[in-house]
C-alpha positions as a printed NumPy array, in Angstrom:
array([[  3.185,  17.235,   2.396],
       [  6.626,  18.578,   1.434],
       [  7.188,  21.939,   0.421],
       [  7.274,  20.652,  -3.026],
       [  5.416,  22.564,  -5.979],
       [  2.586,  20.415,  -7.25 ],
       [  1.35 ,  20.508, -10.604],
       [ -2.963,  20.296, -10.887],
       [ -2.7  ,  16.562, -12.08 ],
       [ -0.424,  15.628,  -9.057],
       [ -2.866,  17.745,  -6.858],
       [ -5.597,  15.516,  -7.837],
       [ -3.915,  12.393,  -7.749],
       [ -2.934,  13.358,  -3.923],
       [ -6.514,  13.995,  -3.043],
       [ -7.514,  10.565,  -4.61 ],
       [ -4.55 ,   8.696,  -2.65 ],
       [ -5.659,  10.5  ,   0.536],
       [ -9.321,   9.423,  -0.236],
       [ -8.338,   5.93 ,  -0.723],
       [ -6.461,   5.778,   3.178],
       [ -9.262,   7.721,   4.582],
       [-11.771,   5.255,   3.154],
       [ -9.771,   2.139,   4.499],
       [ -9.337,   4.051,   7.85 ],
       [-13.169,   4.407,   7.827],
       [-13.421,   0.97 ,   6.307],
       [-15.688,   2.098,   3.683],
       [-15.565,  -0.04 ,   0.799],
       [-17.959,   1.875,  -1.478],
       [-15.448,   4.784,  -1.13 ],
       [-12.233,   2.68 ,  -1.633],
       [-14.067,   1.467,  -5.047],
       [-14.765,   4.942,  -6.172],
       [-10.769,   5.54 ,  -5.74 ],
       [ -9.38 ,   2.488,  -7.946],
       [ -9.098,   2.095, -11.753],
       [-10.756,  -1.234, -13.144],
       [ -7.098,  -2.442, -13.644],
       [ -5.988,  -1.063, -10.074],
       [ -2.868,  -3.227,  -8.784],
       [ -1.584,  -3.476,  -5.429],
       [  2.023,  -4.861,  -4.476],
       [  3.216,  -5.62 ,  -1.279],
       [  7.013,  -5.043,  -1.017],
       [  9.421,  -6.535,   1.906],
       [ 11.135,  -3.597,   2.969],
       [ 12.468,  -4.772,   5.946],
       [ 14.347,  -1.59 ,   7.592],
       [ 13.439,   0.715,   4.481],
       [ 10.625,   2.665,   6.544],
       [ 13.245,   4.172,   8.556],
       [ 13.5  ,   7.711,   8.268],
       [ 16.427,   7.429,   5.566],
       [ 14.942,   4.069,   4.422],
       [ 12.123,   6.368,   3.378],
       [ 13.877,   9.029,   1.841],
       [ 15.751,   5.671,  -0.411],
       [ 12.435,   4.608,  -1.297],
       [ 10.85 ,   8.048,  -2.613],
       [ 14.814,   8.718,  -4.365],
       [ 14.311,   4.849,  -5.69 ],
       [ 17.462,   3.808,  -4.014],
       [ 15.676,   1.294,  -2.195],
       [ 13.285,  -1.272,  -3.558],
       [ 12.46 ,  -4.275,  -1.744],
       [ 10.971,  -7.561,  -2.792],
       [  7.595,  -8.217,  -3.856],
       [  5.788, -10.54 ,  -1.462],
       [  2.248, -10.378,  -2.911],
       [  0.561,  -8.853,  -5.88 ],
       [ -2.839,  -7.92 ,  -6.105],
       [ -4.34 ,  -7.669,  -9.445],
       [ -7.57 ,  -5.837, -10.46 ],
       [-10.221,  -3.67 ,  -8.684],
       [-12.178,  -6.593,  -7.679],
       [ -9.154,  -8.272,  -5.806],
       [ -8.044,  -4.81 ,  -4.409],
       [-11.288,  -4.853,  -2.737],
       [-11.344,  -8.386,  -1.785],
       [ -8.19 ,  -8.047,  -0.017],
       [ -9.285,  -4.502,   1.534],
       [-12.391,  -5.972,   2.854],
       [-10.426,  -8.989,   4.716],
       [ -8.236,  -6.089,   6.167],
       [-11.537,  -4.811,   7.583],
       [-12.144,  -7.628,   9.193],
       [ -8.903,  -8.976,  10.459],
       [ -7.852,  -5.44 ,  12.204],
       [-10.011,  -3.112,  14.57 ],
       [ -9.135,  -0.412,  14.476],
       [ -7.652,   0.04 ,  11.072],
       [ -5.82 ,   3.33 ,  11.013],
       [ -2.31 ,   4.777,  10.453],
       [ -0.631,   7.379,  12.813],
       [  2.168,  10.139,  12.294],
       [  1.874,  10.077,   8.734],
       [  2.374,  12.339,   5.856],
       [  2.84 ,  12.966,   2.186],
       [  5.478,  13.258,  -0.125],
       [  5.496,  13.861,  -3.946],
       [  8.572,  12.589,  -5.935],
       [ 10.764,  15.453,  -6.92 ],
       [  9.653,  15.446, -10.607],
       [  5.785,  15.413,  -9.075],
       [  5.22 ,  11.991, -11.067],
       [  4.639,   9.665,  -7.918],
       [  2.937,  10.306,  -4.65 ],
       [  4.26 ,   8.615,  -1.396],
       [  2.306,   7.962,   2.025],
       [  4.227,   7.351,   5.024],
       [  2.724,   5.976,   7.972],
       [  2.593,   3.809,  11.383],
       [ -0.2  ,   1.097,  11.952],
       [ -2.322,   1.832,  14.817],
       [ -4.108,  -1.378,  14.768],
       [ -5.191,  -4.277,  16.601],
       [ -5.917,  -8.006,  15.53 ],
       [ -9.398,  -8.366,  15.795],
       [ -8.926, -12.262,  16.505],
       [ -6.315, -11.891,  19.266],
       [ -6.578,  -8.122,  20.521],
       [ -2.792,  -8.081,  19.601],
       [ -1.688,  -4.58 ,  18.777],
       [ -0.051,  -4.311,  15.147],
       [  2.349,  -1.496,  14.579],
       [  4.24 ,  -2.12 ,  11.066],
       [  5.612,   1.152,   9.316],
       [  4.584,   1.617,   5.821],
       [  5.711,   3.778,   2.629],
       [  2.825,   3.535,   0.197],
       [  3.578,   4.509,  -3.586],
       [  0.302,   5.522,  -5.319],
       [  0.357,   6.176,  -9.338],
       [ -2.704,   7.566, -10.156],
       [ -3.783,   8.06 , -13.779],
       [ -7.166,  10.053, -15.129],
       [ -8.295,  10.452, -11.318],
       [ -8.114,   6.737, -10.232],
       [ -5.249,   4.626,  -8.492],
       [ -3.67 ,   2.466, -11.092],
       [ -1.14 ,   0.999,  -8.946],
       [ -0.428,   1.083,  -5.137],
       [  3.202,  -0.246,  -3.788],
       [  3.089,  -0.703,  -0.268],
       [  6.656,  -1.017,   1.556],
       [  6.72 ,  -2.491,   4.964],
       [  7.905,  -5.451,   7.053],
       [  6.201,  -8.525,   5.274],
       [  7.471, -10.747,   8.102],
       [  5.694,  -8.582,  10.907],
       [  2.425,  -9.189,   9.328],
       [  3.136, -12.927,   8.532],
       [  3.901, -13.342,  12.203],
       [  0.245, -12.389,  13.188],
       [ -1.025, -15.79 ,  11.697],
       [ -4.015, -14.513,  10.071],
       [ -5.391, -16.585,   7.226],
       [ -5.355, -15.081,   3.999],
       [ -8.522, -15.219,   1.713],
       [ -8.88 , -16.135,  -1.965],
       [ -7.723, -13.005,  -3.206],
       [ -4.732, -12.724,  -0.752],
       [ -3.748, -16.455,  -1.847],
       [ -3.657, -16.153,  -5.311],
       [ -1.692, -12.788,  -4.674],
       [  0.841, -14.536,  -2.764],
       [  1.114, -16.87 ,  -5.742],
       [  1.441, -14.517,  -8.723],
       [  4.373, -12.78 ,  -6.432],
       [  6.057, -16.32 ,  -6.549],
       [  5.533, -15.94 , -10.409],
       [  7.012, -12.525, -10.154],
       [ 10.247, -13.648,  -8.567],
       [ 10.344, -16.591, -11.5  ],
       [  9.362, -14.378, -14.381],
       [ 11.728, -13.28 , -16.984],
       [  9.387, -10.456, -17.842],
       [  8.442,  -9.346, -14.581],
       [ 10.297,  -8.049, -11.684],
       [ 10.009,  -8.952,  -7.925],
       [ 12.21 ,  -5.931,  -7.22 ],
       [ 10.719,  -2.862,  -8.899],
       [  7.558,  -2.616,  -7.511],
       [  5.82 ,  -1.903, -11.093]])
């Protein structure tokens, strides 16, 4: 983590977000569930080059946003999406990761390079991710994951029902006057 002072609430949020990443890497769906609020939401933001070192800084500072390509809504959908990842990738882990706390301490960011293999094909998958975690009352309420969505789509892995609904919901965000496809909120 960077040399930023953290408040007790930020420290607790950081521990929850770190537990989420550890649980995903361990493919422990029960541990993932314990980190999520009932109304948890996971947004996937296509960010292209925003995961370079300058791009990471731009995302943390709010200068780069990306476009929402999937909107996973509620704990059960997040768990269904995560369970599908467990089946699609072996191993499922990130390397070179680091944590950054926003300057005001209100947001937590994870940056890591995927070190994964597509289970069906044996093809390596090395996408770079920046994930913002919003944690309230000790549970994750929102994750906005920035990466190259085209790289993931190029793997040709079939979406499950929760993933398909999240893709349709993202299209709805693009058309909605109320929701933003670019904010990561």
